[in-house]
Coordinates of C-alpha atoms in Angstrom, one line a residue:
Chain F
M743 CA 8.4 6.6 0.3
K744 CA 5.0 7.1 1.7
I745 CA 2.0 4.4 1.5
L746 CA -1.5 5.7 1.7
V747 CA -4.1 3.1 2.9
P748 CA -7.8 4.1 2.8
V749 CA -9.9 2.1 5.4
K750 CA -13.6 1.9 5.4
R751 CA -15.6 1.3 8.6
V752 CA -18.3 -1.4 7.7
L753 CA -20.9 -3.7 9.4
D754 CA -18.6 -6.4 11.1
Y755 CA -17.9 -9.4 8.8
N756 CA -19.5 -11.8 11.3
V757 CA -22.8 -9.9 11.7
K758 CA -25.8 -10.6 9.4
A759 CA -27.1 -7.7 7.6
R760 CA -30.7 -6.9 8.4
V761 CA -32.9 -5.1 5.9
K762 CA -34.8 -2.3 7.6
A763 CA -38.6 -3.0 7.5
D764 CA -39.2 0.2 5.5
G765 CA -37.0 -0.8 2.8
S766 CA -34.7 2.1 3.3
G767 CA -31.5 0.2 3.8
I768 CA -29.6 -2.0 6.2
D769 CA -29.9 -1.4 9.8
L770 CA -26.7 0.1 11.2
T771 CA -27.8 1.2 14.6
N772 CA -26.3 -0.5 17.6
V773 CA -24.5 -3.0 15.6
K774 CA -20.8 -4.0 15.5
M775 CA -18.8 -2.1 13.0
S776 CA -15.1 -3.0 12.0
M777 CA -12.5 -2.2 9.5
N778 CA -13.4 -3.6 6.0
P779 CA -11.5 -6.9 5.9
F780 CA -9.9 -6.2 2.5
D781 CA -8.6 -2.9 3.9
E782 CA -7.1 -4.7 6.8
I783 CA -5.2 -6.7 4.4
A784 CA -4.0 -3.7 2.4
L785 CA -2.8 -2.2 5.7
E786 CA -0.9 -5.3 6.8
E787 CA 0.9 -5.3 3.4
A788 CA 1.8 -1.6 3.7
I789 CA 3.2 -2.4 7.3
R790 CA 5.2 -5.5 5.9
I791 CA 6.6 -3.1 3.0
K792 CA 7.7 -0.6 5.8
E793 CA 9.2 -3.5 7.9
K794 CA 11.3 -4.5 4.9
G795 CA 12.7 -1.0 4.8
N796 CA 10.8 -0.1 1.5
A797 CA 8.7 2.7 3.0
E798 CA 9.1 5.3 5.7
E799 CA 5.6 6.3 6.5
I800 CA 2.1 4.9 6.2
I801 CA -0.9 7.1 6.2
A802 CA -4.3 5.6 7.1
V803 CA -7.5 7.5 5.7
S804 CA -11.0 7.0 6.5
I805 CA -13.9 8.7 4.9
G806 CA -17.4 8.8 6.8
V807 CA -18.8 9.6 10.1
Q808 CA -17.0 10.7 13.3
Q809 CA -17.1 7.1 14.6
N810 CA -14.6 6.2 11.9
Q811 CA -12.1 7.5 14.4
E812 CA -12.1 4.1 16.0
T813 CA -11.4 2.3 12.7
L814 CA -8.3 4.8 12.4
R815 CA -7.2 4.0 15.9
T816 CA -7.1 0.3 15.1
A817 CA -5.1 1.1 11.9
L818 CA -2.8 3.1 14.1
A819 CA -2.5 0.4 16.5
M820 CA -1.7 -2.0 13.8
G821 CA 1.2 0.2 12.6
A822 CA 0.1 2.9 10.4
D823 CA 2.0 6.2 11.5
R824 CA -0.7 8.7 11.3
A825 CA -4.3 9.0 10.2
I826 CA -6.6 11.4 8.4
L827 CA -10.5 11.4 9.1
V828 CA -12.6 12.9 6.4
V829 CA -15.9 13.6 8.1
A830 CA -18.3 13.5 5.2
S831 CA -21.5 12.5 6.9
D832 CA -23.3 12.7 10.2
D833 CA -25.5 9.6 9.4
V834 CA -23.8 6.1 9.4
H835 CA -26.5 5.0 7.0
N836 CA -25.1 7.4 4.4
D837 CA -22.9 5.3 2.2
I838 CA -20.3 7.3 0.3
E839 CA -20.1 6.3 -3.4
P840 CA -16.6 5.1 -4.8
L841 CA -16.5 7.9 -7.2
T842 CA -16.7 10.6 -4.3
V843 CA -14.2 8.5 -2.3
A844 CA -11.9 8.6 -5.3
N845 CA -12.3 12.3 -5.6
I846 CA -11.5 12.8 -1.8
L847 CA -8.5 10.4 -2.0
T848 CA -7.4 12.3 -5.2
A849 CA -7.2 15.4 -3.3
I850 CA -5.4 13.8 -0.4
T851 CA -2.9 12.3 -2.9
F852 CA -2.1 15.7 -4.3
K853 CA -1.5 16.9 -0.6
E854 CA 0.5 14.0 0.8
S855 CA 2.3 12.7 -2.5
P856 CA 2.4 8.9 -1.6
S857 CA 4.2 6.6 -4.0
L858 CA 1.9 3.9 -3.4
I859 CA -1.8 3.5 -2.5
L860 CA -3.0 0.2 -1.2
C861 CA -6.8 -0.4 -1.0
G862 CA -9.0 -3.3 -0.4
K863 CA -10.5 -4.7 -3.6
Q864 CA -14.1 -4.2 -2.4
A865 CA -16.1 -3.0 0.6
I866 CA -18.0 -6.0 2.1
D867 CA -21.1 -3.6 2.5
N868 CA -21.8 -2.2 -1.0
D869 CA -19.6 -4.7 -2.8
F870 CA -18.8 -2.1 -5.4
N871 CA -15.2 -3.0 -6.2
A872 CA -14.4 0.2 -7.8
T873 CA -12.6 2.8 -5.7
A874 CA -9.0 1.8 -6.4
Q875 CA -9.6 1.7 -10.2
M876 CA -11.3 5.1 -10.2
L877 CA -8.5 6.6 -8.1
S878 CA -6.0 5.3 -10.4
A879 CA -7.6 6.7 -13.4
K880 CA -8.3 10.0 -11.8
L881 CA -4.6 10.3 -10.8
N882 CA -3.5 8.7 -14.2
W883 CA -1.3 6.3 -12.4
S884 CA -0.8 2.5 -13.1
Q885 CA -3.3 0.2 -11.5
A886 CA -3.0 -3.4 -10.3
T887 CA -6.2 -4.9 -9.0
F888 CA -6.8 -8.0 -7.0
A889 CA -3.3 -8.6 -5.8
S890 CA -2.3 -11.8 -4.3
E891 CA 1.5 -10.9 -4.1
I892 CA 3.3 -7.6 -4.2
E893 CA 7.0 -7.0 -4.8
V894 CA 8.3 -3.5 -4.5
K895 CA 11.2 -3.0 -6.8
K896 CA 13.1 0.3 -7.6
D897 CA 10.7 2.2 -9.9
V898 CA 8.1 -0.6 -10.3
V899 CA 5.9 -2.8 -8.3
R900 CA 5.6 -6.5 -9.4
V901 CA 2.0 -7.6 -8.6
T902 CA 0.5 -11.2 -9.0
R903 CA -3.2 -10.6 -9.7
E904 CA -6.1 -13.1 -9.1
V905 CA -7.9 -13.3 -12.3
D906 CA -10.8 -15.5 -13.3
G907 CA -8.5 -18.1 -15.0
G908 CA -5.8 -18.1 -12.4
L909 CA -3.0 -15.8 -11.8
Q910 CA -1.6 -12.9 -13.8
T911 CA 1.7 -11.0 -13.0
I912 CA 2.2 -7.5 -14.3
E913 CA 4.6 -4.7 -13.4
A914 CA 3.2 -1.3 -12.6
K915 CA 5.2 1.8 -12.7
M916 CA 5.3 3.8 -9.6
P917 CA 3.3 5.6 -8.4
A918 CA 0.6 3.0 -8.5
V919 CA -2.6 2.1 -7.0
I920 CA -2.9 -1.6 -5.9
S921 CA -6.3 -3.2 -4.8
V922 CA -5.5 -6.4 -2.7
D923 CA -7.3 -9.7 -2.6
L924 CA -7.8 -12.2 0.2
R925 CA -4.7 -14.3 0.0
L926 CA -2.1 -11.5 0.0
N927 CA -1.4 -12.0 3.8
E928 CA -3.0 -12.5 7.1
P929 CA -3.5 -9.3 9.0
R930 CA -2.0 -9.0 12.5
Y931 CA -3.8 -8.3 15.7
A932 CA -3.0 -5.1 17.3
S933 CA -1.1 -5.6 20.8
L934 CA -2.2 -4.0 24.0
P935 CA 1.0 -1.8 24.1
N936 CA 0.5 -0.9 20.3
I937 CA -3.2 0.1 21.1
M938 CA -2.1 2.4 24.0
K939 CA 0.6 3.9 21.7
A940 CA -2.0 4.4 19.0
K941 CA -3.7 6.8 21.3
R942 CA -0.8 9.3 20.9
K943 CA -0.3 9.0 17.3
P944 CA -1.6 12.0 15.1
L945 CA -5.0 11.8 13.9
E946 CA -6.1 14.8 11.7
E947 CA -9.7 15.7 11.1
I948 CA -10.8 17.5 7.9
S949 CA -13.9 17.8 5.8
P950 CA -14.5 17.3 2.1
A951 CA -14.8 21.1 1.7
D952 CA -11.2 21.5 3.2
L953 CA -10.0 19.4 0.2
G954 CA -12.4 21.3 -2.4
V955 CA -14.3 18.2 -2.8
E956 CA -18.1 18.2 -3.5
M957 CA -20.1 15.4 -2.2
T958 CA -22.3 14.0 -4.9
Q959 CA -24.4 10.9 -5.2
R960 CA -25.0 9.4 -8.7
L961 CA -26.9 6.5 -7.7
K962 CA -30.2 7.1 -5.8
I963 CA -31.2 4.0 -3.7
I964 CA -34.7 3.5 -4.3
K965 CA -35.3 0.5 -2.2
T966 CA -33.5 -2.2 -0.3
K967 CA -35.1 -5.5 0.0
E968 CA -34.4 -9.1 1.2
P969 CA -33.4 -11.6 -1.4
D970 CA -35.7 -14.5 -2.4
S971 CA -35.2 -16.9 0.4
R972 CA -34.5 -20.7 0.0
E973 CA -36.2 -22.9 2.1
A974 CA -34.3 -26.0 3.8
G975 CA -35.1 -29.1 1.9
L976 CA -35.0 -32.9 2.8
I977 CA -32.6 -34.6 4.9
L978 CA -31.9 -37.9 3.0
E979 CA -31.6 -41.2 4.7
N980 CA -28.8 -42.9 2.8
I981 CA -26.4 -42.6 -0.2
D982 CA -28.7 -44.4 -2.6
Q983 CA -31.3 -41.7 -2.1
L984 CA -28.7 -39.0 -2.9
V985 CA -27.5 -40.9 -5.9
E986 CA -31.1 -40.8 -7.1
K987 CA -31.5 -37.1 -6.5
I988 CA -28.2 -36.3 -8.3
Q989 CA -29.1 -38.4 -11.4
E990 CA -32.5 -36.7 -11.4
N991 CA -30.9 -33.2 -11.5
V992 CA -27.8 -33.8 -13.6
G993 CA -29.9 -33.7 -16.6
G994 CA -28.7 -36.8 -18.6
Chain O
M772 CA -30.3 5.3 -26.2
K773 CA -27.0 3.8 -27.7
I774 CA -25.9 0.6 -26.0
L775 CA -22.2 -0.7 -26.0
V776 CA -21.1 -4.1 -24.7
L777 CA -17.5 -4.6 -24.1
A778 CA -16.7 -8.2 -25.1
E779 CA -14.2 -10.1 -22.9
I780 CA -11.4 -11.4 -25.1
N781 CA -8.4 -13.0 -23.5
D782 CA -5.4 -13.2 -25.7
G783 CA -7.6 -13.6 -28.8
E784 CA -10.0 -15.8 -27.3
L785 CA -13.7 -14.8 -26.7
A786 CA -15.1 -15.5 -23.3
E787 CA -18.3 -16.4 -25.1
D788 CA -20.5 -17.2 -22.2
Q789 CA -19.7 -14.1 -20.2
T790 CA -20.0 -12.0 -23.4
S791 CA -23.2 -13.5 -24.5
K792 CA -24.9 -13.2 -21.2
T793 CA -23.9 -9.7 -20.9
V794 CA -25.4 -9.0 -24.4
S795 CA -28.4 -10.7 -23.1
A796 CA -28.8 -8.2 -20.2
A797 CA -28.0 -5.2 -22.3
A798 CA -30.4 -6.3 -24.9
T799 CA -33.4 -5.9 -22.6
L800 CA -32.9 -2.3 -23.4
G801 CA -32.6 -2.6 -27.1
K802 CA -30.0 -3.5 -29.9
V803 CA -26.5 -3.3 -29.1
D804 CA -23.0 -2.7 -30.5
V805 CA -20.1 -4.7 -29.1
L806 CA -16.7 -3.8 -28.9
C807 CA -13.9 -6.4 -29.5
A808 CA -10.6 -5.1 -28.3
S809 CA -7.9 -7.6 -28.5
N810 CA -4.6 -8.5 -30.3
K811 CA -6.5 -10.8 -32.6
C812 CA -10.1 -10.2 -33.2
A813 CA -11.1 -12.3 -36.2
D814 CA -12.6 -15.4 -34.3
A815 CA -14.1 -13.3 -31.6
S816 CA -15.9 -11.0 -33.9
T817 CA -17.3 -13.6 -36.1
K818 CA -18.8 -15.2 -33.1
V819 CA -20.0 -12.0 -31.5
A820 CA -21.6 -11.0 -35.0
K821 CA -23.8 -14.1 -34.9
M822 CA -25.2 -13.1 -31.3
D823 CA -28.9 -12.1 -31.4
N824 CA -29.7 -8.4 -30.8
V825 CA -26.0 -7.3 -31.9
E826 CA -26.3 -4.6 -34.6
N827 CA -22.6 -3.5 -35.0
V828 CA -19.3 -5.2 -33.9
L829 CA -16.5 -2.7 -33.5
I830 CA -12.9 -4.2 -33.8
L831 CA -10.0 -2.7 -32.3
E832 CA -7.0 -5.0 -33.0
D833 CA -3.9 -3.9 -31.2
D834 CA -1.3 -6.1 -29.3
L835 CA -2.0 -3.7 -26.4
F836 CA -5.3 -5.4 -25.6
A837 CA -3.8 -8.9 -25.6
Q838 CA -4.0 -9.0 -21.7
S839 CA -6.9 -6.5 -21.3
L840 CA -4.7 -4.2 -19.2
A841 CA -6.9 -1.2 -18.0
E842 CA -4.6 1.3 -18.9
S843 CA -4.8 0.5 -22.6
Y844 CA -8.0 2.3 -22.6
S845 CA -6.7 5.5 -23.7
E846 CA -8.5 8.7 -24.3
T847 CA -9.3 8.2 -27.9
L848 CA -10.9 4.8 -27.1
I849 CA -12.7 6.5 -24.1
H850 CA -14.0 9.1 -26.6
T851 CA -15.7 6.4 -28.6
I852 CA -17.1 4.8 -25.7
S853 CA -18.5 8.1 -24.3
S854 CA -20.7 8.4 -27.5
Y855 CA -23.0 5.7 -25.8
S856 CA -25.6 6.1 -23.2
H857 CA -25.0 2.8 -21.7
V858 CA -21.9 0.7 -21.5
F859 CA -22.1 -2.9 -20.3
A860 CA -19.4 -5.4 -19.3
P861 CA -19.5 -8.9 -17.7
S862 CA -18.6 -8.7 -13.9
S863 CA -15.7 -10.8 -14.4
S864 CA -12.1 -10.0 -13.4
F865 CA -11.9 -8.3 -16.7
G866 CA -15.0 -6.1 -16.4
K867 CA -14.3 -5.3 -12.8
N868 CA -10.9 -4.2 -13.7
V869 CA -11.6 -2.2 -16.7
L870 CA -15.0 -0.5 -16.2
P871 CA -14.3 1.4 -13.0
R872 CA -11.4 2.9 -14.5
I873 CA -13.4 4.1 -17.5
G874 CA -15.7 5.6 -14.8
G875 CA -12.7 7.3 -13.2
M876 CA -11.8 8.8 -16.5
L877 CA -15.1 10.0 -17.4
D878 CA -16.1 11.0 -13.9
L879 CA -19.0 8.4 -13.8
M880 CA -20.2 6.0 -11.3
V881 CA -20.2 2.3 -12.1
I882 CA -23.3 0.2 -11.3
S883 CA -21.4 -3.0 -10.4
D884 CA -22.7 -6.5 -10.7
I885 CA -26.2 -5.9 -11.6
S886 CA -28.7 -8.8 -11.3
K887 CA -31.7 -7.2 -13.2
V888 CA -32.4 -4.3 -15.5
I889 CA -35.5 -2.6 -14.3
S890 CA -35.5 0.4 -16.8
E891 CA -32.9 2.4 -18.8
D892 CA -31.6 4.0 -15.5
T893 CA -32.8 1.7 -12.9
F894 CA -31.1 -1.6 -11.9
E895 CA -31.2 -4.3 -9.1
R896 CA -27.8 -5.4 -7.5
P897 CA -27.0 -7.6 -4.6
V898 CA -25.1 -5.8 -1.6
Y899 CA -23.9 -7.3 1.6
A900 CA -22.8 -10.5 0.1
G901 CA -26.3 -10.8 -1.4
N902 CA -28.0 -10.5 1.9
A903 CA -30.0 -7.5 0.5
I904 CA -30.9 -6.7 -3.0
Q905 CA -30.8 -2.8 -3.7
T906 CA -32.7 -1.0 -6.5
V907 CA -30.6 2.0 -7.8
Q908 CA -31.4 4.8 -10.2
S909 CA -28.6 6.4 -11.9
I910 CA -28.3 10.2 -12.7
D911 CA -25.2 9.9 -14.6
K912 CA -25.4 10.8 -18.5
I913 CA -23.6 7.6 -19.4
K914 CA -24.5 4.4 -17.4
L915 CA -21.5 2.0 -16.9
I916 CA -22.9 -1.5 -15.8
S917 CA -21.3 -4.8 -14.9
V918 CA -23.5 -7.6 -15.2
R919 CA -23.8 -10.7 -12.9
T920 CA -23.8 -13.1 -15.9
S921 CA -25.1 -16.1 -13.8
N922 CA -28.6 -14.3 -13.7
Y923 CA -28.8 -14.2 -17.6
S924 CA -29.1 -16.8 -20.3
A925 CA -26.8 -16.7 -23.3
V926 CA -28.4 -15.1 -26.3
P927 CA -29.2 -17.4 -29.4
L928 CA -26.7 -17.3 -32.4
T929 CA -29.3 -16.1 -35.0
G930 CA -27.9 -12.7 -35.7
S931 CA -25.9 -11.2 -38.3
A932 CA -24.3 -7.9 -37.4
S933 CA -21.9 -5.9 -39.5
I934 CA -18.3 -5.9 -38.4
N935 CA -16.4 -2.6 -38.6
K936 CA -12.9 -1.7 -37.7
I937 CA -12.3 1.2 -35.6
D938 CA -8.8 3.1 -35.4
C939 CA -7.7 4.4 -32.0
K940 CA -4.1 5.0 -31.2
S941 CA -3.5 3.4 -27.8
K942 CA -0.5 3.4 -25.7
N943 CA 0.2 2.0 -22.2
T944 CA 3.3 3.3 -20.5
L945 CA 2.1 2.5 -17.0
T946 CA 2.0 -1.3 -16.8
T947 CA 3.7 -4.1 -18.4
F948 CA 2.5 -7.7 -18.8
I949 CA 4.9 -10.4 -17.4
E950 CA 3.1 -13.7 -17.3
N951 CA -0.1 -15.6 -16.9
K952 CA -0.5 -18.8 -14.8
I953 CA -3.9 -19.9 -16.2
Q954 CA -5.1 -23.4 -15.2
T955 CA -6.1 -25.4 -18.3
S956 CA -8.5 -28.0 -17.8
D957 CA -10.9 -30.3 -19.9
R958 CA -13.7 -29.5 -17.2
P959 CA -16.5 -27.1 -18.1
E960 CA -15.8 -23.5 -17.1
L961 CA -17.1 -23.0 -13.5
T962 CA -19.3 -20.0 -14.2
S963 CA -21.1 -21.6 -17.2
A964 CA -21.1 -25.3 -16.1
K965 CA -24.5 -27.1 -15.8
V966 CA -23.2 -28.9 -12.8
V967 CA -20.8 -27.9 -10.2
V968 CA -19.1 -29.9 -7.3
S969 CA -17.4 -28.0 -4.6
G970 CA -15.4 -28.9 -1.7
G971 CA -14.7 -27.1 1.5
R972 CA -12.6 -27.1 4.6
G973 CA -13.9 -30.6 5.4
V974 CA -11.9 -32.0 2.5
G975 CA -8.9 -31.6 4.6
S976 CA -6.1 -31.3 2.1
K977 CA -4.9 -30.9 -1.7
E978 CA -4.6 -34.7 -2.0
N979 CA -8.1 -35.3 -0.6
F980 CA -9.6 -32.8 -3.1
E981 CA -9.0 -35.5 -5.8
I982 CA -12.2 -37.1 -4.3
I983 CA -14.1 -34.0 -5.2
E984 CA -12.5 -33.9 -8.7
G985 CA -13.2 -37.6 -9.2
L986 CA -17.1 -36.9 -8.7
A987 CA -17.0 -33.9 -10.7
D988 CA -15.5 -35.7 -13.5
K989 CA -18.0 -38.6 -13.3
L990 CA -20.8 -35.9 -13.6
G991 CA -19.1 -33.8 -16.2
A992 CA -19.1 -31.0 -13.8
A993 CA -16.9 -28.1 -12.9
V994 CA -15.1 -28.0 -9.6
G995 CA -15.5 -25.3 -7.0
A996 CA -14.3 -24.6 -3.5
S997 CA -15.0 -22.5 -0.7
R998 CA -12.8 -19.6 0.5
A999 CA -11.6 -21.8 3.5
A1000 CA -10.5 -24.7 1.0
V1001 CA -8.6 -22.1 -1.0
D1002 CA -7.0 -20.3 1.8
S1003 CA -5.9 -23.6 3.1
G1004 CA -4.2 -24.3 -0.2
F1005 CA -6.5 -27.3 -0.9
A1006 CA -7.8 -25.6 -4.2
P1007 CA -6.5 -23.0 -6.5
N1008 CA -7.9 -19.4 -6.3
D1009 CA -9.8 -19.5 -9.5
W1010 CA -12.0 -22.3 -8.2
Q1011 CA -13.4 -20.1 -5.3
V1012 CA -17.0 -19.6 -5.2
G1013 CA -18.6 -16.8 -3.0
Q1014 CA -18.9 -13.1 -2.4
T1015 CA -15.4 -12.2 -3.4
G1016 CA -14.9 -15.3 -5.9
K1017 CA -17.1 -16.5 -8.7
V1018 CA -20.8 -16.4 -8.5
V1019 CA -22.4 -19.5 -10.2
A1020 CA -26.0 -20.7 -10.8
P1021 CA -25.9 -24.2 -12.3
D1022 CA -28.7 -26.7 -12.6
L1023 CA -26.9 -28.7 -9.8
Y1024 CA -24.6 -27.7 -7.1
V1025 CA -23.0 -30.2 -4.9
A1026 CA -21.6 -28.9 -1.7
V1027 CA -19.1 -31.3 -0.1
G1028 CA -17.7 -30.7 3.3
I1029 CA -18.9 -27.1 3.0
S1030 CA -20.3 -25.6 6.2
G1031 CA -22.1 -22.6 4.4
A1032 CA -20.7 -19.4 5.5
I1033 CA -22.9 -16.3 4.3
Q1034 CA -19.9 -15.4 2.0
H1035 CA -20.1 -18.8 0.3
L1036 CA -23.9 -18.9 0.1
A1037 CA -23.5 -15.4 -1.8
G1038 CA -21.9 -17.3 -4.6
M1039 CA -24.1 -20.3 -5.1
K1040 CA -27.6 -19.8 -3.6
D1041 CA -29.2 -19.1 -6.9
S1042 CA -28.2 -22.7 -8.1
K1043 CA -31.6 -24.5 -9.2
V1044 CA -30.8 -27.6 -7.1
I1045 CA -28.3 -27.6 -4.2
V1046 CA -27.2 -30.9 -2.7
A1047 CA -25.1 -30.9 0.5
I1048 CA -23.0 -33.5 2.2
N1049 CA -21.6 -32.8 5.6
K1050 CA -21.1 -34.7 8.7
D1051 CA -22.3 -31.8 10.9
E1052 CA -26.0 -31.8 10.8
E1053 CA -26.1 -28.4 12.3
A1054 CA -24.1 -26.9 9.1
P1055 CA -25.9 -24.0 7.9
I1056 CA -25.5 -25.3 4.2
F1057 CA -28.4 -27.6 5.1
Q1058 CA -30.6 -24.5 5.4
V1059 CA -30.3 -23.7 1.7
A1060 CA -29.9 -27.3 0.5
D1061 CA -32.8 -29.0 -1.3
F1062 CA -31.3 -32.3 -0.5
G1063 CA -28.9 -33.1 2.4
L1064 CA -26.9 -36.1 3.4
V1065 CA -25.5 -36.2 7.0
D1066 CA -22.4 -38.4 6.4
D1067 CA -18.6 -38.6 6.3
L1068 CA -17.7 -37.3 2.9
F1069 CA -14.8 -39.8 2.7
K1070 CA -17.1 -42.6 2.8
A1071 CA -20.1 -41.1 0.9
V1072 CA -18.4 -39.4 -2.0
P1073 CA -16.5 -42.5 -3.4
E1074 CA -19.7 -44.5 -3.0
I1075 CA -21.8 -42.1 -4.8
E1076 CA -19.2 -41.9 -7.6
K1077 CA -19.3 -45.7 -7.9
K1078 CA -23.1 -45.7 -8.0
I1079 CA -23.6 -43.1 -10.8

């Protein structure tokens, strides 16, 4: 079977987001960009499934600007077999909504017929947490969100999900869309030989129009502002002072 | 404007705090209807009917909804939902799972995790782990909205809504529920507790986490954890506070052995009072704490517990 893994290029996990002075968004010029950490986990899982002999091919897809190529090269170096870049914008500041991403991925799914689509549960930039669920609905496939364990069986995939009260296990009929959570695995680093090899792996470039998908935007971003900041408070001298502060604020 | 709230009900039990706070957010636009879809709805619907600003409670009793699997939201139910102009759900694992699927079915965007309702089509929501707040305006004909419930207070129980059964044939041939491993605890629920005591990587082990739990129990608090502590296996996943875990805003948040990564702060910086205990005086947690103590947690926490 084939596994499709969408990967998003986002502001690096370790870089602090800076709000642009004019309130138009987050400044993404000359900052380090990386693969969304949740997508890295999804890709790692796909590679492990393939290594166990349960998949033949892994296709990484990225949607955005030309520079997303770098993210796809990373995916290929980690272990994806080939990559598809959907160039959907020429401005890195133009974030593509999950609904449009789901439409593009639906079209790619029709073309590629994967049995499994592994997505990160959310992108750490827009924090929507929606693409996998929307994609799954559009395909009328089963969905398993927030996976912390995935076991591929014959016609089903058994998924343990991180839910508010603890863990839930479900079985999803294949084909399925799975969104992955933090504790599923620890993604590998690409080795130097694999980075070199990745340069020769196929990377196809297409546009949303090639797929017959219209770019839409349902949410207009009116303004982006800094959150209310908290001031650093008092450093207390001893435990007794701290006990007093706790007691004052515990409310009886 | 016609507003629907999806009540969160787990195996017949209403998630009262989440649902009530979602009603509270939705009611800033007007009276609301609430859909109770579960295997048992009697208790939940009675409670929801008392919530202020609720006009009608719609009951859909079907075993299919016992575990709130998203695929149970069939086309007939979607048809009912699409007669509303606004559909709100809590931004819990329930809401995050179900609402975007409804969006996919109806070709609608979802406005996730809103922290404020500005008007009927405009909302505020945190992005980049709360490092920015975005104001967004929706052009969709139906607004699907999940609510960051820690930003709202529960509604008073002064209402008396009518309760009506709805009839939708649902089926789910795609997913099957196997089992739940749900932690049961006498402690208050993390997202609604007045006091939260959280431990981080500094706690060092699962056994040592008892120190955190001991202080929490003394204070009648819920127990939280940083991602580092959960990843290291010191604490279960449902204790995680942060960008990708739970968002809390208690009256008092006590952070023990937590350095204060951006992703953790995203989940607790709206707490009224933050107290931090860390042996590293440079720890970023002190930048947001109202009161800090630079000390070894293994010495300080047992002593605090004794003195309270």
